Amino acid sequence: MTQAEHHAFNALPVGVFALDKQYTVRVWNLRMTEWTGLEAGALVGTDIRLWFSHWRANDFRDALQAIWQTKELVNLDSLPSAIPSYVHGSKQRIQTTTARLYTAADGESVVLFTLQDITPQVQEIEHIKTSMVEIKESWRNDEEIRILNEELEKRVEERTEELARLNTALTKEITVRKQVEEAFRHSEHLLSLIFENAAVGLALLHQNGRYIRLNQTFCRIFEFSVEELLGKHFAYLYHEDDRIAATERWEQIIYGESGVLSGDRHFKLRSGREVDIYFTTVRFITTDGETRVITTGTDITEIKRAEEEMRLSLVREQELNKLKANFVTAVSHEFRTPLTVIFSSSEILQAQPNLAKEKRDKMYFQIERSVKRMTELLDEVVFVERSMRERTVAFPRPTNIFKLVSDVIAETEIFDREQHFVNVQYIGFDGEPSLANPTLMLSIDAGLLRPVITHLLTNALKFSPTESPIRITVERTQKDLRITVKDKGIGIPEPEQPYIYDLFFRASNVGLTQGTGMGLTIVKRCVDAHGGVVMCDSHLTAGTVFRVQIPLV
């Protein structure tokens, strides 16, 4: 192998070493030296078990024996780190290890190990996990926290003891320069095998940005053959909208002080599949004084997907906690009033058995109204909770719209005590509105349309002055059913109108008027289930108009 390839081998961002059947180190590249602090001159030609005691364990012995039986790529993620690595003092890196059996130029079989640093991805996932754990831990009691702290201290002690043993092993150093030089003379074929068969994508580029050499893994990631990419400019892989930014990063590598750049990039391949690739790119100078660049590419699509799923899970957990707090506040306040009415009315009835019939009827009516209000609250809570867990679906059936609207008005007028005038107008129907009129039979989900009309009419009654008119229009067109509820009430402040369908939202001008902030949320979700729309037109002190359009099946 040429001196340029030797330089490329040492510039690899992945750790590479090779062992023969006697556990003798045949190759040890510069990245392994940076991670472990052990020079290749000290290790090559020696038994690796002298330096890393955990290689004497049965699981490493069994794993190595299994590799000698196959030429397939073997993933060693299930074992502890094959080579403990440290950079920047005591900070340990996290790596994935793969191994494969090869035949060297002298005919001897060796096992080639490739170590990939995945610390940034693991740290990001661990950060998200930690955030989720912190939310859940806030609900645990002091005893659980104490137990967790004891377990953590025990793990820290065990890890400290392990690090002490590893540091003792790393202090040993044997100089065998002559054997190292001999081993390197026979490693040229092995270096070529490393490049071609590495588990990560590898590409060697000229200073002008064109590919000089690529391995099969790199080409397979981007769904190209080696012949298709060889000699091409690296920008060929990027979408035209991303090429300017990619060129700027290239100039940073070539002319920048560090000459090293890493990060993840998103690609849409020619098959239409979208992938996320993590690149580590390193600039180096050959013995001839020429600038070359080597880059590694690792497909982290699944890792990114896992990160996004965890992020969304964290957001959902935070939203759920917020909703729980708002729910307890709103519902407990709404339950207090009917419970108080029921309690006080029952006390009066018990204390005064000879109470006049008119007053007794009034007490019974108050109890009945309070029970009905509590039942409605429970129904609203159940509906909202179910709609948060699963999509609400409408099941249209033939329904007499005249009967549905009349029933809702009758129910609300009982509790309104005829303090307002409710006027209903039917448009687009043949004949007079009645139960017998067939044109009033529409295919709708009455169970979902009833709460829509109920909440819009109830809001109009609650927020309108006494004896003011409430106008309801029911119109049938060729395509849809349109319901309009218009009042002369207090109106909704214009800046707050975009939020009226948010769960537990109440306008700032409602004052002491009771409500949970769930009504319009239920209206919106019921209308959405029909595939319809709901619109609001409101002006302060001038009233509000709600328009609902539901397509007819």
Coordinates of C-alpha atoms in Angstrom, one line a residue:
M1 CA 0.0 0.0 0.0
T2 CA 1.2 3.5 -0.8
Q3 CA 2.4 6.0 1.7
A4 CA -0.8 8.1 1.0
E5 CA -2.9 5.1 2.0
H6 CA -0.8 4.7 5.2
H7 CA -1.6 8.3 6.0
A8 CA -5.3 7.8 5.2
F9 CA -5.3 4.8 7.5
N10 CA -3.9 6.8 10.4
A11 CA -6.3 9.6 9.6
L12 CA -9.4 7.4 9.8
P13 CA -11.9 8.8 12.4
V14 CA -12.7 5.2 13.4
G15 CA -10.5 2.9 15.6
V16 CA -9.0 -0.1 13.9
F17 CA -6.9 -3.0 15.2
A18 CA -6.2 -6.6 14.3
L19 CA -5.5 -9.8 16.3
D20 CA -4.2 -13.2 15.3
K21 CA -5.2 -16.5 16.9
Q22 CA -2.7 -16.0 19.7
Y23 CA -4.3 -12.6 20.6
T24 CA -1.2 -10.9 19.2
V25 CA -1.8 -7.3 18.0
R26 CA -1.0 -7.0 14.3
V27 CA -2.3 -3.5 13.6
W28 CA -3.1 -0.5 15.8
N29 CA -4.0 2.8 14.1
L30 CA -3.6 6.4 15.3
R31 CA -7.3 6.8 16.4
M32 CA -6.8 3.8 18.8
T33 CA -3.7 5.6 20.2
E34 CA -5.7 8.8 20.8
W35 CA -8.6 7.0 22.5
T36 CA -6.4 4.7 24.8
G37 CA -3.1 6.6 25.2
L38 CA -1.2 3.5 24.0
E39 CA 1.2 3.9 21.1
A40 CA 1.2 1.3 18.3
G41 CA 4.9 0.8 18.9
A42 CA 4.1 -0.6 22.3
L43 CA 1.2 -2.9 21.4
V44 CA 1.9 -4.4 18.0
G45 CA 3.4 -7.8 18.4
T46 CA 2.3 -8.2 22.0
D47 CA -0.6 -10.2 23.6
I48 CA -3.6 -7.8 24.0
R49 CA -4.6 -9.5 27.2
L50 CA -1.5 -8.0 28.9
W51 CA -3.0 -4.5 28.3
F52 CA -6.7 -5.1 28.7
S53 CA -7.5 -7.7 31.4
H54 CA -11.1 -8.1 30.4
W55 CA -10.0 -9.9 27.2
R56 CA -9.3 -12.9 29.5
A57 CA -13.0 -13.2 30.3
N58 CA -15.0 -16.2 28.9
D59 CA -17.4 -14.0 26.9
F60 CA -14.6 -12.4 25.0
R61 CA -12.9 -15.8 24.4
D62 CA -16.2 -17.3 23.2
A63 CA -16.9 -14.3 20.9
L64 CA -13.4 -14.5 19.4
Q65 CA -13.8 -18.2 18.8
A66 CA -17.1 -17.6 17.0
I67 CA -15.4 -15.1 14.7
W68 CA -12.8 -17.6 13.7
Q69 CA -15.7 -19.9 12.5
T70 CA -17.2 -17.4 10.0
K71 CA -16.2 -14.6 7.6
E72 CA -19.4 -12.7 8.2
L73 CA -19.4 -9.3 9.9
V74 CA -20.0 -9.8 13.7
N75 CA -21.5 -7.1 15.9
L76 CA -20.0 -7.0 19.4
D77 CA -22.4 -4.5 20.9
S78 CA -23.7 -7.1 23.3
L79 CA -20.2 -7.3 25.0
P80 CA -18.6 -4.7 27.2
S81 CA -16.5 -2.2 25.3
A82 CA -13.8 -4.1 23.4
I83 CA -11.3 -1.4 24.1
P84 CA -12.0 1.2 26.9
S85 CA -11.2 4.6 25.5
Y86 CA -10.7 8.0 27.0
V87 CA -10.1 11.5 25.6
H88 CA -9.7 14.8 27.3
G89 CA -8.6 13.3 30.6
S90 CA -11.0 11.0 32.3
K91 CA -14.0 11.4 29.9
Q92 CA -14.9 8.0 28.4
R93 CA -16.2 7.7 24.9
I94 CA -19.0 5.3 23.8
Q95 CA -18.3 3.1 20.8
T96 CA -19.8 0.3 18.8
T97 CA -17.5 -2.6 17.7
T98 CA -17.7 -4.9 14.7
A99 CA -15.2 -7.7 13.7
R100 CA -14.6 -9.8 10.7
L101 CA -12.1 -12.6 9.8
Y102 CA -9.6 -11.8 7.0
T103 CA -6.5 -13.4 5.4
A104 CA -3.4 -11.2 5.5
A105 CA -0.8 -11.0 2.7
D106 CA 1.4 -13.6 4.4
G107 CA -1.5 -16.1 4.4
E108 CA -2.1 -15.8 8.1
S109 CA -5.7 -15.3 9.3
V110 CA -6.4 -12.3 11.5
V111 CA -9.6 -10.7 13.0
L112 CA -10.1 -7.1 12.1
F113 CA -11.9 -4.9 14.7
T114 CA -13.6 -1.6 13.8
L115 CA -14.6 0.8 16.6
Q116 CA -17.0 3.6 15.8
D117 CA -17.4 6.6 18.2
I118 CA -21.2 7.2 18.7
T119 CA -20.9 9.3 21.8
P120 CA -22.8 12.4 20.4
Q121 CA -25.9 10.4 19.5
V122 CA -25.9 8.4 22.7
Q123 CA -25.5 11.6 24.7
E124 CA -28.4 13.2 22.9
I125 CA -30.7 10.2 23.6
E126 CA -29.5 10.1 27.2
H127 CA -30.3 13.8 27.6
I128 CA -33.9 13.2 26.4
K129 CA -34.2 10.1 28.6
T130 CA -33.0 12.2 31.6
S131 CA -35.6 14.9 30.9
M132 CA -38.4 12.3 30.8
V133 CA -37.1 10.7 34.0
E134 CA -37.0 14.1 35.7
I135 CA -40.7 14.6 34.9
K136 CA -41.7 11.2 36.2
E137 CA -39.4 11.4 39.2
S138 CA -41.2 14.6 40.4
W139 CA -44.2 12.3 41.2
R140 CA -42.2 9.9 43.4
N141 CA -41.9 10.1 47.1
D142 CA -38.8 10.7 49.3
E143 CA -38.3 7.0 50.0
E144 CA -38.1 6.2 46.2
I145 CA -35.6 9.1 45.7
R146 CA -33.5 7.8 48.6
I147 CA -33.4 4.3 47.1
L148 CA -32.4 5.7 43.7
N149 CA -29.6 7.7 45.2
E150 CA -28.2 4.6 47.0
E151 CA -28.3 2.7 43.7
L152 CA -26.5 5.5 41.9
E153 CA -23.8 5.7 44.6
K154 CA -23.3 2.0 44.3
R155 CA -22.9 2.2 40.5
V156 CA -20.4 5.1 40.9
E157 CA -18.3 3.0 43.3
E158 CA -18.3 0.0 41.0
R159 CA -17.4 2.2 38.0
T160 CA -14.6 3.9 40.0
E161 CA -13.1 0.5 40.9
E162 CA -13.3 -0.6 37.3
L163 CA -11.5 2.6 36.1
A164 CA -8.8 2.1 38.7
R165 CA -8.1 -1.4 37.3
L166 CA -8.0 -0.1 33.8
N167 CA -5.7 2.7 34.7
T168 CA -3.3 0.1 36.3
A169 CA -3.3 -1.9 33.1
L170 CA -2.7 1.1 30.9
T171 CA 0.5 2.1 32.9
K172 CA 2.4 -1.0 31.4
E173 CA 4.5 -0.2 28.4
I174 CA 6.9 -2.5 26.4
T175 CA 9.0 -1.2 23.5
V176 CA 9.1 -3.6 20.6
R177 CA 10.0 -1.2 17.7
K178 CA 11.6 -3.9 15.6
Q179 CA 8.6 -6.2 15.7
V180 CA 6.3 -3.3 15.0
E181 CA 8.3 -2.3 11.9
E182 CA 8.2 -5.9 10.6
A183 CA 4.4 -6.1 11.3
F184 CA 3.8 -3.0 9.3
R185 CA 5.7 -4.3 6.3
H186 CA 3.2 -7.2 6.1
S187 CA 0.1 -5.0 6.8
E188 CA -0.4 -3.3 3.4
H189 CA -2.9 -5.9 2.3
L190 CA -4.7 -5.7 5.6
L191 CA -5.0 -1.9 5.4
S192 CA -6.7 -2.3 2.0
L193 CA -9.1 -4.9 3.5
I194 CA -9.8 -2.4 6.4
F195 CA -10.8 0.3 4.0
E196 CA -12.9 -1.9 1.7
N197 CA -14.7 -3.8 4.3
A198 CA -15.1 -1.3 7.2
A199 CA -18.6 -1.3 8.7
V200 CA -18.8 2.5 8.2
G201 CA -18.8 4.3 4.9
L202 CA -15.3 5.6 4.0
A203 CA -14.3 8.0 1.2
L204 CA -10.9 9.5 0.2
L205 CA -11.1 12.9 -1.6
H206 CA -8.8 15.1 -3.5
Q207 CA -8.3 18.8 -2.4
N208 CA -10.6 19.7 -5.3
G209 CA -13.5 17.8 -3.7
R210 CA -13.5 14.8 -6.1
Y211 CA -13.7 11.2 -4.9
I212 CA -10.4 9.3 -5.2
R213 CA -11.4 6.1 -3.4
L214 CA -14.6 4.8 -1.8
N215 CA -15.6 1.6 -0.1
Q216 CA -18.7 -0.4 -0.7
T217 CA -20.5 0.7 2.5
F218 CA -20.3 4.4 1.6
C219 CA -21.7 3.7 -1.9
R220 CA -24.4 1.4 -0.5
I221 CA -25.6 4.1 1.9
F222 CA -26.2 6.5 -1.0
E223 CA -27.5 3.8 -3.4
F224 CA -24.7 4.2 -5.9
S225 CA -22.0 1.9 -7.3
V226 CA -18.3 2.7 -6.8
E227 CA -18.0 3.3 -10.6
E228 CA -20.8 5.9 -10.5
L229 CA -19.2 8.0 -7.8
L230 CA -15.5 7.6 -8.5
G231 CA -14.1 10.9 -9.9
K232 CA -17.4 12.8 -9.1
H233 CA -17.5 15.9 -7.0
F234 CA -18.9 15.4 -3.5
A235 CA -21.6 18.0 -4.2
Y236 CA -23.1 15.4 -6.6
L237 CA -24.7 13.7 -3.6
Y238 CA -26.5 16.8 -2.4
H239 CA -29.7 18.4 -3.6
E240 CA -29.1 21.6 -5.6
D241 CA -30.6 23.7 -2.8
D242 CA -28.0 22.3 -0.3
R243 CA -24.9 22.5 -2.5
I244 CA -23.9 26.1 -1.5
A245 CA -23.9 25.2 2.2
A246 CA -22.0 22.0 1.5
T247 CA -19.4 23.9 -0.4
E248 CA -19.0 26.4 2.4
R249 CA -18.4 23.5 4.8
W250 CA -15.8 22.0 2.5
E251 CA -13.9 25.3 2.4
Q252 CA -13.9 25.3 6.2
I253 CA -12.3 21.8 6.2
I254 CA -9.7 22.7 3.6
Y255 CA -8.7 26.2 4.8
G256 CA -9.9 26.1 8.4
E257 CA -7.5 25.8 11.3
S258 CA -8.6 22.5 12.7
G259 CA -9.3 20.7 9.4
V260 CA -11.9 18.5 11.1
L261 CA -15.7 18.8 10.8
S262 CA -18.5 16.4 11.9
G263 CA -22.3 16.5 12.0
D264 CA -25.4 14.9 10.6
R265 CA -27.0 15.7 7.2
H266 CA -30.3 14.8 5.7
F267 CA -30.5 13.3 2.2
K268 CA -33.2 12.2 -0.2
L269 CA -31.9 9.4 -2.2
R270 CA -32.7 8.8 -5.9
S271 CA -35.1 5.9 -4.8
G272 CA -37.1 8.5 -2.9
R273 CA -36.0 7.1 0.5
E274 CA -34.9 9.8 3.0
V275 CA -31.9 9.1 5.3
D276 CA -29.9 10.9 8.0
I277 CA -26.1 10.4 7.7
Y278 CA -23.5 11.4 10.4
F279 CA -20.3 12.5 8.8
T280 CA -16.8 12.9 10.3
T281 CA -14.4 14.6 7.9
V282 CA -10.6 15.0 8.4
R283 CA -8.0 16.9 6.4
F284 CA -4.5 15.5 6.3
I285 CA -1.2 16.1 4.4
T286 CA 0.6 13.3 2.5
T287 CA 4.4 12.8 2.6
D288 CA 4.4 14.5 -0.9
G289 CA 2.9 17.6 0.7
E290 CA -0.5 17.2 -1.0
T291 CA -3.8 17.9 0.8
R292 CA -6.2 15.0 1.1
V293 CA -9.5 14.5 2.9
I294 CA -11.0 11.4 4.4
T295 CA -14.6 11.2 5.5
T296 CA -16.7 8.6 7.2
G297 CA -20.5 8.2 6.8
T298 CA -22.8 6.4 9.2
D299 CA -26.5 5.9 8.6
I300 CA -28.2 7.2 11.8
T301 CA -31.8 7.3 10.4
E302 CA -33.1 5.0 13.0
I303 CA -31.3 6.9 15.8
K304 CA -32.8 10.2 14.6
R305 CA -36.2 8.6 14.4
A306 CA -35.8 7.4 18.0
E307 CA -34.7 10.9 19.1
E308 CA -37.8 12.4 17.5
E309 CA -40.1 9.9 19.1
M310 CA -38.6 10.6 22.5
R311 CA -38.9 14.3 22.0
L312 CA -42.6 14.0 21.0
S313 CA -43.2 11.7 24.0
L314 CA -41.6 14.3 26.3
V315 CA -43.8 17.1 24.8
R316 CA -46.9 14.9 25.2
E317 CA -45.9 14.2 28.8
Q318 CA -45.5 17.9 29.5
E319 CA -48.8 18.8 27.9
L320 CA -50.6 16.0 29.8
N321 CA -49.3 17.4 33.1
K322 CA -50.5 20.8 32.2
L323 CA -53.9 19.5 31.2
K324 CA -54.2 17.6 34.5
A325 CA -53.5 20.7 36.5
N326 CA -56.0 22.8 34.5
F327 CA -58.6 20.0 34.7
V328 CA -58.5 19.7 38.5
T329 CA -58.8 23.5 38.9
A330 CA -61.7 23.9 36.4
V331 CA -63.8 20.9 37.3
S332 CA -63.4 21.2 41.1
H333 CA -64.6 24.8 40.8
E334 CA -67.6 23.8 38.7
F335 CA -68.7 20.9 41.0
R336 CA -68.6 23.2 44.1
T337 CA -71.7 25.2 43.1
P338 CA -74.2 22.4 42.3
L339 CA -73.0 20.4 45.3
T340 CA -73.6 23.4 47.5
V341 CA -77.1 23.8 46.1
I342 CA -77.9 20.2 46.6
F343 CA -76.6 20.2 50.2
S344 CA -78.4 23.4 51.2
S345 CA -81.7 22.4 49.5
S346 CA -81.7 19.0 51.2
E347 CA -81.0 20.6 54.6
I348 CA -84.0 22.9 54.2
L349 CA -86.3 20.0 53.1
Q350 CA -85.2 17.9 56.1
A351 CA -85.4 20.8 58.6
Q352 CA -88.8 22.0 57.4
P353 CA -91.1 18.9 56.6
N354 CA -94.2 21.2 56.4
L355 CA -92.7 23.6 53.9
A356 CA -95.2 25.0 51.4
K357 CA -95.6 23.0 48.2
E358 CA -94.4 25.9 46.0
K359 CA -91.2 26.2 48.0
R360 CA -90.7 22.4 48.1
D361 CA -91.1 22.3 44.3
K362 CA -88.5 25.0 44.0
M363 CA -86.1 23.1 46.1
Y364 CA -86.6 19.9 44.1
F365 CA -86.1 21.8 40.9
Q366 CA -82.8 23.3 42.2
I367 CA -81.6 19.8 43.2
E368 CA -82.7 18.4 39.8
R369 CA -80.9 21.2 37.9
S370 CA -77.7 20.7 40.0
V371 CA -77.7 17.0 39.4
K372 CA -78.2 17.5 35.7
R373 CA -75.3 20.0 35.6
M374 CA -73.0 17.6 37.4
T375 CA -74.0 14.8 35.0
E376 CA -73.2 17.2 32.0
L377 CA -69.8 18.0 33.5
L378 CA -69.0 14.3 33.9
D379 CA -70.1 13.7 30.3
E380 CA -67.9 16.5 29.1
V381 CA -64.9 15.2 31.0
V382 CA -65.4 11.7 29.6
F383 CA -65.7 13.0 26.0
V384 CA -62.6 15.2 26.3
E385 CA -60.6 12.4 27.8
R386 CA -61.6 9.9 25.1
S387 CA -61.0 12.4 22.3
M388 CA -57.4 12.9 23.6
R389 CA -56.8 9.2 23.5
E390 CA -58.4 8.4 20.2
R391 CA -59.8 10.1 17.1
T392 CA -63.5 11.0 17.4
V393 CA -65.5 9.4 14.5
A394 CA -69.0 10.3 13.3
F395 CA -71.5 7.6 12.4
P396 CA -74.3 9.4 10.4
R397 CA -77.8 8.0 10.7
P398 CA -81.2 9.4 9.6
T399 CA -82.2 12.1 12.1
N400 CA -85.0 14.5 12.3
I401 CA -83.2 17.8 12.6
F402 CA -86.4 19.6 13.8
K403 CA -86.8 17.2 16.7
L404 CA -83.1 17.4 17.6
V405 CA -83.1 21.2 17.7
S406 CA -86.4 21.4 19.5
D407 CA -85.3 19.0 22.2
V408 CA -82.1 21.0 22.9
I409 CA -84.0 24.3 23.1
A410 CA -86.6 22.7 25.5
E411 CA -83.8 21.4 27.8
T412 CA -82.0 24.7 27.9
E413 CA -85.1 26.8 28.4
I414 CA -86.0 24.9 31.5
F415 CA -82.9 26.1 33.2
D416 CA -83.0 29.5 31.5
R417 CA -86.5 30.1 33.0
E418 CA -87.6 31.9 29.9
Q419 CA -85.2 34.9 30.6
H420 CA -84.4 35.0 26.8
F421 CA -86.3 34.8 23.6
V422 CA -85.0 31.9 21.4
N423 CA -86.1 32.1 17.8
V424 CA -85.6 29.3 15.3
Q425 CA -85.7 29.6 11.5
Y426 CA -85.6 26.7 9.0
I427 CA -84.4 27.4 5.5
G428 CA -84.2 25.1 2.5
F429 CA -86.8 22.6 3.7
D430 CA -90.1 21.9 2.0
G431 CA -93.3 22.5 4.0
E432 CA -93.6 23.5 7.6
P433 CA -91.1 22.1 10.1
S434 CA -92.5 19.1 12.0
L435 CA -91.8 15.6 13.0
A436 CA -93.7 14.3 10.0
N437 CA -91.9 16.4 7.4
P438 CA -89.6 13.9 5.5
T439 CA -87.3 16.7 4.2
L440 CA -86.2 17.3 7.8
M441 CA -84.6 13.8 7.9
L442 CA -80.9 14.2 7.5
S443 CA -78.0 11.7 7.6
I444 CA -76.0 13.0 10.6
D445 CA -74.5 11.8 13.9
A446 CA -77.1 13.1 16.4
G447 CA -75.0 12.1 19.4
L448 CA -72.2 14.5 18.2
L449 CA -74.5 17.2 16.8
R450 CA -76.5 17.5 20.0
P451 CA -73.6 18.8 22.1
V452 CA -72.6 21.3 19.3
I453 CA -76.1 22.9 19.4
T454 CA -76.3 22.6 23.2
H455 CA -73.0 24.3 24.0
L456 CA -73.5 27.1 21.4
L457 CA -77.0 27.9 22.7
T458 CA -75.9 27.6 26.4
N459 CA -73.1 30.1 25.8
A460 CA -75.4 32.5 24.0
L461 CA -77.8 32.4 27.0
K462 CA -75.1 32.7 29.7
F463 CA -73.4 35.7 28.1
S464 CA -76.4 37.7 26.8
P465 CA -78.5 40.2 28.8
T466 CA -81.9 39.1 30.2
E467 CA -84.8 39.3 27.7
S468 CA -82.4 39.7 24.7
P469 CA -83.1 37.6 21.6
I470 CA -81.2 34.4 20.6
R471 CA -81.5 33.6 16.9
I472 CA -80.9 30.1 15.6
T473 CA -80.9 29.4 11.8
V474 CA -81.0 25.8 10.4
E475 CA -80.3 25.8 6.7
R476 CA -80.1 22.9 4.3
T477 CA -78.1 23.2 1.0
Q478 CA -77.4 20.7 -1.7
K479 CA -74.0 19.9 0.0
D480 CA -74.2 20.6 3.7
L481 CA -76.2 21.5 6.8
R482 CA -75.6 25.0 8.2
I483 CA -76.5 26.0 11.7
T484 CA -76.1 29.6 12.9
V485 CA -76.4 30.8 16.6
K486 CA -76.5 34.5 17.0
D487 CA -76.7 36.5 20.2
K488 CA -76.5 40.1 21.5
G489 CA -74.1 39.3 24.3
I490 CA -70.8 40.6 25.7
G491 CA -68.8 39.3 22.7
I492 CA -65.2 37.9 22.7
P493 CA -62.1 40.2 22.7
E494 CA -60.6 40.0 19.2
P495 CA -57.0 39.1 20.4
E496 CA -58.4 36.1 22.3
Q497 CA -60.6 34.7 19.5
P498 CA -57.8 32.4 18.0
Y499 CA -57.7 30.5 21.3
I500 CA -61.4 30.0 22.0
Y501 CA -61.3 26.3 21.0
D502 CA -58.3 25.5 23.2
L503 CA -59.1 23.2 26.1
F504 CA -59.9 25.1 29.4
F505 CA -59.6 28.5 27.7
R506 CA -62.0 31.2 28.9
A507 CA -62.2 34.8 27.7
S508 CA -60.9 37.5 30.0
N509 CA -64.3 39.3 30.1
V510 CA -66.5 36.4 31.4
G511 CA -66.3 37.7 34.9
L512 CA -67.9 35.5 37.5
T513 CA -70.0 33.5 35.0
Q514 CA -69.5 29.8 35.6
G515 CA -67.9 27.6 33.0
T516 CA -65.1 25.0 32.5
G517 CA -63.6 26.1 29.3
M518 CA -64.4 22.7 27.7
G519 CA -67.6 23.6 25.8
L520 CA -66.1 25.1 22.6
T521 CA -63.4 22.4 22.6
I522 CA -66.1 19.8 22.4
V523 CA -67.9 21.8 19.7
K524 CA -64.8 21.9 17.6
R525 CA -64.0 18.2 18.0
C526 CA -67.6 17.1 17.2
V527 CA -67.7 19.3 14.1
D528 CA -64.3 18.0 13.0
A529 CA -65.5 14.4 13.4
H530 CA -68.2 15.2 10.7
G531 CA -65.5 16.7 8.5
G532 CA -67.2 20.1 8.9
V533 CA -66.0 23.6 10.0
V534 CA -67.0 26.0 12.7
M535 CA -66.5 29.8 12.4
C536 CA -66.9 32.7 14.9
D537 CA -67.6 36.3 14.3
S538 CA -67.7 38.4 17.5
H539 CA -67.4 42.0 18.6
L540 CA -67.3 43.3 22.2
T541 CA -70.7 44.4 23.6
A542 CA -72.3 43.7 20.1
G543 CA -72.7 40.0 20.3
T544 CA -71.4 36.8 18.8
V545 CA -72.3 34.6 15.7
F546 CA -71.2 31.0 15.5
R547 CA -71.6 29.3 12.1
V548 CA -71.3 25.5 11.7
Q549 CA -71.2 23.7 8.4
I550 CA -71.5 19.9 8.2
P551 CA -71.3 18.1 4.9
L552 CA -74.3 15.8 4.2
V553 CA -73.6 12.2 3.2

